[in-house]
Each structure stands twice: as structure tokens, then as C-alpha cells.
mmCIF file of N, CA and C in Angstrom:
data_model
loop_
_atom_site.group_PDB
_atom_site.id
_atom_site.type_symbol
_atom_site.label_atom_id
_atom_site.label_comp_id
_atom_site.label_asym_id
_atom_site.label_seq_id
_atom_site.Cartn_x
_atom_site.Cartn_y
_atom_site.Cartn_z
ATOM 1 N N TYR A 1 0.878 -1.209 0.004
ATOM 2 C CA TYR A 1 0.031 -0.061 -0.020
ATOM 3 C C TYR A 1 0.843 1.234 -0.017
ATOM 4 N N HIS A 2 0.643 2.194 -0.989
ATOM 5 C CA HIS A 2 1.427 3.312 -1.092
ATOM 6 C C HIS A 2 0.510 4.497 -1.333
ATOM 7 N N PRO A 3 0.128 5.185 -0.268
ATOM 8 C CA PRO A 3 -0.776 6.346 -0.362
ATOM 9 C C PRO A 3 -0.273 7.463 -1.262
ATOM 10 N N GLN A 4 0.986 7.591 -1.297
ATOM 11 C CA GLN A 4 1.534 8.707 -2.143
ATOM 12 C C GLN A 4 1.289 8.469 -3.639
ATOM 13 N N THR A 5 1.027 7.199 -4.036
ATOM 14 C CA THR A 5 0.744 6.995 -5.469
ATOM 15 C C THR A 5 -0.664 7.059 -5.813
ATOM 16 N N SER A 6 -1.523 7.089 -4.811
ATOM 17 C CA SER A 6 -2.946 7.219 -5.090
ATOM 18 C C SER A 6 -3.559 8.363 -4.329
ATOM 19 N N GLY A 7 -2.994 9.509 -4.558
ATOM 20 C CA GLY A 7 -3.473 10.679 -3.804
ATOM 21 C C GLY A 7 -4.898 11.026 -4.028
ATOM 22 N N GLN A 8 -5.375 10.937 -5.231
ATOM 23 C CA GLN A 8 -6.823 11.334 -5.501
ATOM 24 C C GLN A 8 -7.772 10.347 -4.839
ATOM 25 N N VAL A 9 -7.361 9.072 -4.763
ATOM 26 C CA VAL A 9 -8.191 8.075 -4.054
ATOM 27 C C VAL A 9 -8.252 8.397 -2.566
ATOM 28 N N GLU A 10 -7.110 8.841 -1.972
ATOM 29 C CA GLU A 10 -7.027 9.171 -0.573
ATOM 30 C C GLU A 10 -7.884 10.437 -0.268
ATOM 31 N N VAL A 11 -7.912 11.378 -1.178
ATOM 32 C CA VAL A 11 -8.706 12.617 -0.997
ATOM 33 C C VAL A 11 -10.209 12.241 -1.093
ATOM 34 N N THR A 12 -10.569 11.348 -1.991
ATOM 35 C CA THR A 12 -11.981 10.960 -2.134
ATOM 36 C C THR A 12 -12.375 10.128 -0.882
ATOM 37 N N ASN A 13 -11.600 9.198 -0.432
ATOM 38 C CA ASN A 13 -11.903 8.475 0.752
ATOM 39 C C ASN A 13 -12.085 9.356 1.990
ATOM 40 N N CYS A 14 -11.176 10.352 2.079
ATOM 41 C CA CYS A 14 -11.327 11.267 3.203
ATOM 42 C C CYS A 14 -12.627 12.086 3.173
ATOM 43 N N GLY A 15 -12.961 12.512 2.004
ATOM 44 C CA GLY A 15 -14.150 13.275 1.768
ATOM 45 C C GLY A 15 -15.433 12.448 2.129
ATOM 46 N N LEU A 16 -15.403 11.150 1.666
ATOM 47 C CA LEU A 16 -16.616 10.251 1.997
ATOM 48 C C LEU A 16 -16.627 9.976 3.475
ATOM 49 N N LYS A 17 -15.515 9.787 4.128
ATOM 50 C CA LYS A 17 -15.411 9.551 5.558
ATOM 51 C C LYS A 17 -15.988 10.724 6.284
ATOM 52 N N ARG A 18 -15.623 11.969 5.918
ATOM 53 C CA ARG A 18 -16.098 13.165 6.564
ATOM 54 C C ARG A 18 -17.621 13.254 6.499
ATOM 55 N N ILE A 19 -18.130 13.032 5.267
ATOM 56 C CA ILE A 19 -19.604 13.076 5.042
ATOM 57 C C ILE A 19 -20.314 12.031 5.949
ATOM 58 N N LEU A 20 -19.791 10.821 5.948
ATOM 59 C CA LEU A 20 -20.365 9.727 6.864
ATOM 60 C C LEU A 20 -20.352 10.152 8.243
ATOM 61 N N LYS A 21 -19.215 10.695 8.744
ATOM 62 C CA LYS A 21 -19.180 11.121 10.127
ATOM 63 C C LYS A 21 -20.296 12.061 10.498
ATOM 64 N N ARG A 22 -20.551 13.030 9.565
ATOM 65 C CA ARG A 22 -21.515 14.083 9.758
ATOM 66 C C ARG A 22 -22.955 13.514 9.743
ATOM 67 N N THR A 23 -23.199 12.547 8.819
ATOM 68 C CA THR A 23 -24.535 12.062 8.620
ATOM 69 C C THR A 23 -24.820 10.981 9.740
ATOM 70 N N VAL A 24 -23.880 10.203 10.133
ATOM 71 C CA VAL A 24 -24.160 9.201 11.140
ATOM 72 C C VAL A 24 -24.205 9.727 12.497
ATOM 73 N N GLY A 25 -23.322 10.683 12.876
ATOM 74 C CA GLY A 25 -23.399 11.247 14.137
ATOM 75 C C GLY A 25 -22.888 10.294 15.290
ATOM 76 N N GLU A 26 -23.567 10.204 16.343
ATOM 77 C CA GLU A 26 -23.064 9.355 17.429
ATOM 78 C C GLU A 26 -23.324 7.846 17.256
ATOM 79 N N ASN A 27 -24.301 7.548 16.489
ATOM 80 C CA ASN A 27 -24.656 6.090 16.238
ATOM 81 C C ASN A 27 -23.952 5.496 15.159
ATOM 82 N N ARG A 28 -22.646 5.217 15.262
ATOM 83 C CA ARG A 28 -21.758 4.725 14.218
ATOM 84 C C ARG A 28 -22.138 3.320 13.799
ATOM 85 N N ALA A 29 -22.919 2.659 14.556
ATOM 86 C CA ALA A 29 -23.244 1.281 14.173
ATOM 87 C C ALA A 29 -24.096 1.223 12.903
ATOM 88 N N LEU A 30 -24.798 2.338 12.595
ATOM 89 C CA LEU A 30 -25.679 2.469 11.511
ATOM 90 C C LEU A 30 -25.009 3.111 10.290
ATOM 91 N N TRP A 31 -23.741 3.140 10.236
ATOM 92 C CA TRP A 31 -22.992 3.783 9.100
ATOM 93 C C TRP A 31 -23.411 3.285 7.719
ATOM 94 N N SER A 32 -23.675 1.919 7.643
ATOM 95 C CA SER A 32 -23.976 1.365 6.318
ATOM 96 C C SER A 32 -25.322 1.811 5.846
ATOM 97 N N ASP A 33 -26.262 2.188 6.786
ATOM 98 C CA ASP A 33 -27.578 2.685 6.453
ATOM 99 C C ASP A 33 -27.479 4.094 5.732
ATOM 100 N N LYS A 34 -26.415 4.830 6.053
ATOM 101 C CA LYS A 34 -26.226 6.183 5.586
ATOM 102 C C LYS A 34 -25.216 6.202 4.410
ATOM 103 N N LEU A 35 -24.710 5.073 4.025
ATOM 104 C CA LEU A 35 -23.651 5.142 3.015
ATOM 105 C C LEU A 35 -24.201 5.604 1.658
ATOM 106 N N GLU A 36 -25.381 5.212 1.251
ATOM 107 C CA GLU A 36 -25.965 5.623 0.012
ATOM 108 C C GLU A 36 -26.158 7.108 -0.009
ATOM 109 N N ASP A 37 -26.683 7.701 1.114
ATOM 110 C CA ASP A 37 -26.805 9.142 1.253
ATOM 111 C C ASP A 37 -25.501 9.848 1.109
ATOM 112 N N ALA A 38 -24.492 9.314 1.804
ATOM 113 C CA ALA A 38 -23.122 9.964 1.742
ATOM 114 C C ALA A 38 -22.631 9.981 0.369
ATOM 115 N N LEU A 39 -22.763 8.857 -0.330
ATOM 116 C CA LEU A 39 -22.227 8.738 -1.714
ATOM 117 C C LEU A 39 -22.987 9.778 -2.608
ATOM 118 N N TRP A 40 -24.319 9.883 -2.470
ATOM 119 C CA TRP A 40 -25.057 10.833 -3.230
ATOM 120 C C TRP A 40 -24.568 12.321 -2.989
ATOM 121 N N ALA A 41 -24.367 12.623 -1.726
ATOM 122 C CA ALA A 41 -23.895 13.948 -1.297
ATOM 123 C C ALA A 41 -22.551 14.230 -1.920
ATOM 124 N N PHE A 42 -21.683 13.268 -1.964
ATOM 125 C CA PHE A 42 -20.399 13.390 -2.489
ATOM 126 C C PHE A 42 -20.490 13.599 -4.076
ATOM 127 N N LYS A 43 -21.317 12.863 -4.712
ATOM 128 C CA LYS A 43 -21.497 12.970 -6.143
ATOM 129 C C LYS A 43 -21.984 14.323 -6.569
ATOM 130 N N ILE A 44 -22.863 14.982 -5.787
ATOM 131 C CA ILE A 44 -23.507 16.169 -6.199
ATOM 132 C C ILE A 44 -22.799 17.417 -5.674
ATOM 133 N N ALA A 45 -21.657 17.299 -4.967
ATOM 134 C CA ALA A 45 -20.918 18.378 -4.429
ATOM 135 C C ALA A 45 -19.911 18.884 -5.503
ATOM 136 N N PHE A 46 -19.814 20.187 -5.694
ATOM 137 C CA PHE A 46 -18.935 20.778 -6.679
ATOM 138 C C PHE A 46 -17.498 20.485 -6.324
ATOM 139 N N LYS A 47 -16.716 19.994 -7.264
ATOM 140 C CA LYS A 47 -15.318 19.739 -7.077
ATOM 141 C C LYS A 47 -14.517 20.713 -7.891
ATOM 142 N N THR A 48 -13.735 21.640 -7.359
ATOM 143 C CA THR A 48 -13.024 22.630 -8.010
ATOM 144 C C THR A 48 -11.982 22.024 -9.040
ATOM 145 N N PRO A 49 -11.261 20.966 -8.677
ATOM 146 C CA PRO A 49 -10.289 20.425 -9.687
ATOM 147 C C PRO A 49 -10.825 19.959 -10.966
ATOM 148 N N ILE A 50 -12.074 19.558 -10.965
ATOM 149 C CA ILE A 50 -12.637 19.061 -12.204
ATOM 150 C C ILE A 50 -13.615 20.039 -12.793
ATOM 151 N N GLY A 51 -14.029 21.057 -12.054
ATOM 152 C CA GLY A 51 -14.865 22.152 -12.479
ATOM 153 C C GLY A 51 -16.378 21.876 -12.520
ATOM 154 N N CYS A 52 -16.710 20.827 -11.950
ATOM 155 C CA CYS A 52 -18.139 20.451 -11.918
ATOM 156 C C CYS A 52 -18.364 19.356 -10.830
ATOM 157 N N THR A 53 -19.528 18.801 -10.773
ATOM 158 C CA THR A 53 -19.785 17.681 -9.831
ATOM 159 C C THR A 53 -19.358 16.352 -10.467
ATOM 160 N N PRO A 54 -18.981 15.452 -9.656
ATOM 161 C CA PRO A 54 -18.683 14.070 -10.277
ATOM 162 C C PRO A 54 -19.889 13.530 -10.944
ATOM 163 N N TYR A 55 -21.116 13.769 -10.485
ATOM 164 C CA TYR A 55 -22.353 13.271 -11.120
ATOM 165 C C TYR A 55 -22.483 13.880 -12.540
ATOM 166 N N ARG A 56 -22.270 15.166 -12.620
ATOM 167 C CA ARG A 56 -22.367 15.844 -13.969
ATOM 168 C C ARG A 56 -21.325 15.324 -14.911
ATOM 169 N N ARG A 57 -20.090 15.174 -14.343
ATOM 170 C CA ARG A 57 -19.011 14.671 -15.234
ATOM 171 C C ARG A 57 -19.335 13.228 -15.736
ATOM 172 N N SER A 58 -19.739 12.423 -14.864
ATOM 173 C CA SER A 58 -20.064 11.027 -15.259
ATOM 174 C C SER A 58 -21.227 10.965 -16.180
ATOM 175 N N SER A 59 -22.207 11.818 -16.047
ATOM 176 C CA SER A 59 -23.308 11.801 -16.902
ATOM 177 C C SER A 59 -23.010 12.360 -18.284
ATOM 178 N N LYS A 60 -22.039 13.309 -18.345
ATOM 179 C CA LYS A 60 -21.602 13.805 -19.633
ATOM 180 C C LYS A 60 -20.806 12.746 -20.375
ATOM 181 N N ALA A 61 -20.001 12.022 -19.620
ATOM 182 C CA ALA A 61 -19.176 10.895 -20.296
ATOM 183 C C ALA A 61 -20.112 9.849 -20.774
ATOM 184 N N ALA A 62 -21.185 9.499 -20.064
ATOM 185 C CA ALA A 62 -22.131 8.516 -20.480
ATOM 186 C C ALA A 62 -22.886 8.943 -21.706
ATOM 187 N N ALA A 63 -23.126 10.216 -21.854
ATOM 188 C CA ALA A 63 -23.827 10.785 -23.037
ATOM 189 C C ALA A 63 -22.997 10.842 -24.328
ATOM 190 N N GLU A 64 -21.746 10.792 -24.155
ATOM 191 C CA GLU A 64 -20.834 10.906 -25.282
ATOM 192 C C GLU A 64 -20.664 9.561 -26.036
#
């Protein structure tokens, strides 16, 4: 495992973890129930490096 070679993956994982912590709150046993909501929140959040949301970017790629 070499985190320095997968920097974008680490950033993504950190973002998802942060969203999960906020949505789950104190009851961490139910994190899997909130995973779908966390993934959706991540997909629709604007990302400056790509200039749009991951959802928009993937839907554009699917349309091409």
C-alpha cells in the first residue's frame, strides 16, 4: 500500500469519511444505512479540480 501513489483516491476516501461522520453522528453502528446518502452527497458536491460535480461529469461521459 502506497498512499503517495494514489493521492486522489485518498482525497476521495477522506471526503466520504467526513460526510459519513456528519450524517451518522453518534450512532456509528448504522453507518452502512447512511452510505448511499453519503455517496449521493459526494457525487453532487462541486469539485474545483474538475470544475463540476462528479455526477455531472459522469453523466456527460455516459452521453458521449
